[in-house]
mmCIF file of C-alpha atoms in Angstrom:
data_model
loop_
_atom_site.group_PDB
_atom_site.id
_atom_site.type_symbol
_atom_site.label_atom_id
_atom_site.label_comp_id
_atom_site.label_asym_id
_atom_site.label_seq_id
_atom_site.Cartn_x
_atom_site.Cartn_y
_atom_site.Cartn_z
ATOM 1 C CA UNK A 9 -61.785 56.569 30.461
ATOM 2 C CA UNK A 10 -62.274 59.592 32.841
ATOM 3 C CA UNK A 11 -65.360 60.014 34.856
ATOM 4 C CA UNK A 12 -67.190 63.105 33.859
ATOM 5 C CA UNK A 13 -68.849 65.677 36.026
ATOM 6 C CA UNK A 14 -71.547 66.199 33.528
ATOM 7 C CA UNK A 15 -73.504 63.977 30.941
ATOM 8 C CA UNK A 16 -74.859 66.100 28.135
ATOM 9 C CA UNK A 17 -77.351 64.374 25.816
ATOM 10 C CA UNK A 18 -78.831 65.157 22.430
ATOM 11 C CA UNK A 19 -82.600 64.725 22.657
ATOM 12 C CA UNK A 20 -84.124 63.184 19.500
ATOM 13 C CA UNK A 21 -82.499 59.901 18.587
ATOM 14 C CA UNK A 22 -80.814 59.637 21.855
ATOM 15 C CA UNK A 23 -83.247 60.079 24.740
ATOM 16 C CA UNK A 24 -86.344 59.721 22.559
ATOM 17 C CA UNK A 25 -87.395 58.268 19.294
ATOM 18 C CA UNK A 26 -88.854 61.052 16.989
ATOM 19 C CA UNK A 27 -90.791 61.018 13.897
ATOM 20 C CA UNK A 28 -92.213 63.833 11.862
ATOM 21 C CA UNK A 29 -95.275 61.997 10.726
ATOM 22 C CA UNK A 30 -97.257 61.906 14.069
ATOM 23 C CA UNK A 31 -96.310 65.522 14.619
ATOM 24 C CA UNK A 32 -97.809 66.465 11.233
ATOM 25 C CA UNK A 33 -100.828 64.356 11.742
ATOM 26 C CA UNK A 34 -101.744 65.743 15.130
ATOM 27 C CA UNK A 35 -101.106 69.364 14.134
ATOM 28 C CA UNK A 36 -103.317 68.811 11.047
ATOM 29 C CA UNK A 37 -106.074 67.256 13.097
ATOM 30 C CA UNK A 38 -106.113 69.991 15.815
ATOM 31 C CA UNK A 39 -105.979 72.848 13.257
ATOM 32 C CA UNK A 40 -108.321 71.317 10.675
ATOM 33 C CA UNK A 41 -105.600 71.498 7.969
ATOM 34 C CA UNK A 42 -104.372 69.009 5.449
ATOM 35 C CA UNK A 43 -101.289 67.028 6.644
ATOM 36 C CA UNK A 44 -99.423 67.900 3.376
ATOM 37 C CA UNK A 45 -100.048 71.694 3.939
ATOM 38 C CA UNK A 46 -98.687 71.336 7.553
ATOM 39 C CA UNK A 47 -95.577 69.477 6.361
ATOM 40 C CA UNK A 48 -94.955 72.218 3.658
ATOM 41 C CA UNK A 49 -95.577 75.133 6.140
ATOM 42 C CA UNK A 50 -93.334 73.703 8.705
ATOM 43 C CA UNK A 51 -90.630 71.714 7.149
ATOM 44 C CA UNK A 52 -90.527 72.403 3.393
ATOM 45 C CA UNK A 53 -90.525 76.111 3.937
ATOM 46 C CA UNK A 54 -87.567 76.104 6.243
ATOM 47 C CA UNK A 55 -89.621 77.592 9.051
ATOM 48 C CA UNK A 56 -88.512 74.790 11.546
ATOM 49 C CA UNK A 57 -84.843 75.299 10.571
ATOM 50 C CA UNK A 58 -85.095 79.208 11.065
ATOM 51 C CA UNK A 59 -86.702 78.481 14.617
ATOM 52 C CA UNK A 60 -83.957 76.022 15.331
ATOM 53 C CA UNK A 61 -81.328 78.682 14.599
ATOM 54 C CA UNK A 62 -83.008 81.309 16.706
ATOM 55 C CA UNK A 63 -84.128 83.479 13.699
ATOM 56 C CA UNK A 64 -87.707 83.365 14.766
ATOM 57 C CA UNK A 65 -89.180 82.909 18.213
ATOM 58 C CA UNK A 66 -92.226 80.916 19.330
ATOM 59 C CA UNK A 67 -94.798 83.645 18.764
ATOM 60 C CA UNK A 68 -93.270 84.287 15.327
ATOM 61 C CA UNK A 69 -93.451 80.530 14.451
ATOM 62 C CA UNK A 70 -97.099 80.403 15.452
ATOM 63 C CA UNK A 71 -98.120 83.482 13.455
ATOM 64 C CA UNK A 72 -96.143 82.272 10.467
ATOM 65 C CA UNK A 73 -97.761 78.873 10.484
ATOM 66 C CA UNK A 74 -101.139 80.402 11.015
ATOM 67 C CA UNK A 75 -100.637 82.631 8.010
ATOM 68 C CA UNK A 76 -99.401 79.771 5.911
ATOM 69 C CA UNK A 77 -102.343 77.425 6.694
ATOM 70 C CA UNK A 78 -105.042 79.988 6.927
ATOM 71 C CA UNK A 79 -106.238 78.872 10.189
ATOM 72 C CA UNK A 80 -105.308 79.795 13.856
ATOM 73 C CA UNK A 81 -102.358 77.800 15.289
ATOM 74 C CA UNK A 82 -102.085 77.835 18.957
ATOM 75 C CA UNK A 83 -99.001 77.046 21.371
ATOM 76 C CA UNK A 84 -101.096 74.149 22.791
ATOM 77 C CA UNK A 85 -101.505 72.728 19.133
ATOM 78 C CA UNK A 86 -97.761 72.765 18.483
ATOM 79 C CA UNK A 87 -96.969 71.334 21.997
ATOM 80 C CA UNK A 88 -99.330 68.466 21.599
ATOM 81 C CA UNK A 89 -98.003 67.731 18.092
ATOM 82 C CA UNK A 90 -94.330 67.690 19.263
ATOM 83 C CA UNK A 91 -95.264 65.436 22.213
ATOM 84 C CA UNK A 92 -96.974 62.997 19.851
ATOM 85 C CA UNK A 93 -93.754 62.820 17.803
ATOM 86 C CA UNK A 94 -91.592 61.466 20.694
ATOM 87 C CA UNK A 95 -91.357 58.274 22.501
ATOM 88 C CA UNK A 96 -88.649 57.590 25.161
ATOM 89 C CA UNK A 97 -85.989 55.056 24.068
ATOM 90 C CA UNK A 98 -86.340 51.800 25.993
ATOM 91 C CA UNK A 99 -85.079 51.919 29.417
ATOM 92 C CA UNK A 100 -84.122 55.466 29.200
ATOM 93 C CA UNK A 101 -86.061 56.733 32.171
ATOM 94 C CA UNK A 102 -84.679 53.946 34.457
ATOM 95 C CA UNK A 103 -81.097 54.809 33.192
ATOM 96 C CA UNK A 104 -81.600 58.546 34.041
ATOM 97 C CA UNK A 105 -82.838 57.558 37.493
ATOM 98 C CA UNK A 106 -79.607 55.649 38.020
ATOM 99 C CA UNK A 107 -77.448 58.477 36.852
ATOM 100 C CA UNK A 108 -79.294 61.275 38.458
ATOM 101 C CA UNK A 109 -77.695 60.922 41.992
ATOM 102 C CA UNK A 110 -74.147 60.682 40.926
ATOM 103 C CA UNK A 111 -73.673 63.019 38.018
ATOM 104 C CA UNK A 112 -75.086 66.253 36.604
ATOM 105 C CA UNK A 113 -77.394 65.823 33.622
ATOM 106 C CA UNK A 114 -78.337 68.229 30.758
ATOM 107 C CA UNK A 115 -79.714 68.299 27.152
ATOM 108 C CA UNK A 116 -78.364 70.161 24.276
ATOM 109 C CA UNK A 117 -80.619 69.837 21.067
ATOM 110 C CA UNK A 118 -80.775 71.521 17.705
ATOM 111 C CA UNK A 119 -84.268 72.945 18.449
ATOM 112 C CA UNK A 120 -86.230 76.074 18.837
ATOM 113 C CA UNK A 121 -87.212 78.109 22.061
ATOM 114 C CA UNK A 122 -90.459 76.390 22.180
ATOM 115 C CA UNK A 123 -88.973 73.016 23.068
ATOM 116 C CA UNK A 124 -86.714 74.511 25.747
ATOM 117 C CA UNK A 125 -89.391 76.787 27.270
ATOM 118 C CA UNK A 126 -92.084 73.960 27.402
ATOM 119 C CA UNK A 127 -89.996 70.911 27.908
ATOM 120 C CA UNK A 128 -92.142 69.657 30.801
ATOM 121 C CA UNK A 129 -95.247 69.728 28.733
ATOM 122 C CA UNK A 130 -93.609 68.178 25.642
ATOM 123 C CA UNK A 131 -91.706 65.443 27.314
ATOM 124 C CA UNK A 132 -92.929 64.885 30.874
ATOM 125 C CA UNK A 133 -91.095 61.617 31.435
ATOM 126 C CA UNK A 134 -87.781 63.194 31.008
ATOM 127 C CA UNK A 135 -88.427 66.624 32.455
ATOM 128 C CA UNK A 136 -87.714 65.919 36.232
ATOM 129 C CA UNK A 137 -84.067 64.838 35.184
ATOM 130 C CA UNK A 138 -83.323 68.138 33.427
ATOM 131 C CA UNK A 139 -85.077 70.872 35.069
ATOM 132 C CA UNK A 140 -83.312 74.154 34.148
ATOM 133 C CA UNK A 141 -80.736 72.276 32.173
ATOM 134 C CA UNK A 142 -82.267 71.949 28.607
ATOM 135 C CA UNK A 143 -80.429 73.925 26.146
ATOM 136 C CA UNK A 144 -81.192 74.511 22.345
ATOM 137 C CA UNK A 145 -79.534 75.884 19.335
ATOM 138 C CA UNK A 146 -81.958 78.746 19.154
ATOM 139 C CA UNK A 147 -80.802 80.382 22.297
ATOM 140 C CA UNK A 148 -77.154 80.458 21.006
ATOM 141 C CA UNK A 149 -77.950 81.183 17.435
ATOM 142 C CA UNK A 150 -75.737 78.266 16.541
ATOM 143 C CA UNK A 151 -76.240 74.602 15.746
ATOM 144 C CA UNK A 152 -74.386 71.463 16.414
ATOM 145 C CA UNK A 153 -71.779 70.541 15.143
ATOM 146 C CA UNK A 154 -70.163 74.041 15.586
ATOM 147 C CA UNK A 155 -67.798 73.738 18.516
ATOM 148 C CA UNK A 156 -68.804 77.209 20.045
ATOM 149 C CA UNK A 157 -72.312 75.762 20.833
ATOM 150 C CA UNK A 158 -70.793 73.135 23.240
ATOM 151 C CA UNK A 159 -68.662 75.701 24.853
ATOM 152 C CA UNK A 160 -71.343 78.271 25.482
ATOM 153 C CA UNK A 161 -73.759 75.653 26.734
ATOM 154 C CA UNK A 162 -70.991 74.409 29.297
ATOM 155 C CA UNK A 163 -70.415 77.977 30.258
ATOM 156 C CA UNK A 164 -73.944 78.175 31.367
ATOM 157 C CA UNK A 165 -73.587 75.090 33.381
ATOM 158 C CA UNK A 166 -70.138 76.176 34.784
ATOM 159 C CA UNK A 167 -68.469 72.955 33.646
ATOM 160 C CA UNK A 168 -65.115 72.718 31.910
ATOM 161 C CA UNK A 169 -65.309 70.797 28.384
ATOM 162 C CA UNK A 170 -62.783 68.298 29.618
ATOM 163 C CA UNK A 171 -65.337 67.388 32.485
ATOM 164 C CA UNK A 172 -68.214 66.776 30.096
ATOM 165 C CA UNK A 173 -69.397 63.700 28.380
ATOM 166 C CA UNK A 174 -71.676 63.989 25.241
ATOM 167 C CA UNK A 175 -73.848 61.740 23.345
ATOM 168 C CA UNK A 176 -75.399 62.418 19.826
ATOM 169 C CA UNK A 177 -76.791 60.005 17.242
ATOM 170 C CA UNK A 178 -75.081 62.043 14.516
ATOM 171 C CA UNK A 179 -71.459 61.127 14.303
ATOM 172 C CA UNK A 180 -70.703 64.582 12.959
ATOM 173 C CA UNK A 181 -72.095 66.175 16.213
ATOM 174 C CA UNK A 182 -70.041 63.925 18.461
ATOM 175 C CA UNK A 183 -66.972 65.102 16.477
ATOM 176 C CA UNK A 184 -67.929 68.832 16.984
ATOM 177 C CA UNK A 185 -68.102 68.041 20.685
ATOM 178 C CA UNK A 186 -64.649 66.500 20.682
ATOM 179 C CA UNK A 187 -63.289 69.553 18.801
ATOM 180 C CA UNK A 188 -64.624 71.612 21.557
ATOM 181 C CA UNK A 189 -62.729 69.573 24.178
ATOM 182 C CA UNK A 190 -65.502 67.292 25.391
ATOM 183 C CA UNK A 191 -65.579 63.520 25.855
ATOM 184 C CA UNK A 192 -68.057 62.312 23.210
ATOM 185 C CA UNK A 193 -69.498 59.193 21.666
ATOM 186 C CA UNK A 194 -71.915 58.570 18.883
ATOM 187 C CA UNK A 195 -75.270 56.957 20.183
ATOM 188 C CA UNK A 196 -76.146 53.847 18.412
ATOM 189 C CA UNK A 197 -78.462 51.853 20.833
ATOM 190 C CA UNK A 198 -79.501 51.876 24.519
ATOM 191 C CA UNK A 199 -77.070 49.059 25.155
ATOM 192 C CA UNK A 200 -74.180 50.941 23.545
ATOM 193 C CA UNK A 201 -75.099 53.930 25.698
ATOM 194 C CA UNK A 202 -74.952 51.864 28.944
ATOM 195 C CA UNK A 203 -71.574 50.449 27.770
ATOM 196 C CA UNK A 204 -70.196 53.951 27.247
ATOM 197 C CA UNK A 205 -71.455 55.060 30.566
ATOM 198 C CA UNK A 206 -69.958 52.082 32.284
ATOM 199 C CA UNK A 207 -66.487 52.789 30.556
ATOM 200 C CA UNK A 208 -66.782 56.225 32.094
ATOM 201 C CA UNK A 209 -67.321 54.723 35.482
ATOM 202 C CA UNK A 210 -70.958 56.051 35.750
ATOM 203 C CA UNK A 211 -72.480 52.537 35.761
ATOM 204 C CA UNK A 212 -71.531 49.220 36.773
ATOM 205 C CA UNK A 213 -70.364 47.097 33.807
ATOM 206 C CA UNK A 214 -72.895 44.495 32.577
ATOM 207 C CA UNK A 215 -71.828 40.931 32.629
#
């Protein structure tokens, strides 16, 4: 397998383990709202999906949430809740340290602008490895697995699709990347990720 110039990662389910429940709980506690009301306002209503597609920006998200819950919702509330929902996958920080000196690293995630613009606050353990190279679906008004989102992301990075390696926990997203001309694999475990990186000559093979 070819050695890439760039490794492009999905975020949730690849670099970090993500759960809705802690996010809902923390946001409810900070706002003084009921968890079921938070879940309905953020997820059941389709608000999060609208933000992911770039149809509503961060200020609009906060205003819509505040109106739906009947209490003020601040940016700090949402950042704390999002951070509480994420836990780095085992060994990921050490792996990124190994890779950082030899290959460019970037993130492409189906997420709203809040995550991109405040990545250091939401995911401080990962932020040093991706400074200025966190891309989200909202900024392109496209979502994975649409092939154009990968092409537009790589154009921002000035990397040819054939020189990029992509990992996502959703098989359809990996297929979309391959349709766009990238090398791509479905993420299944930290060990599997390391094995694929070794196959692409980015890590030493494990015994």
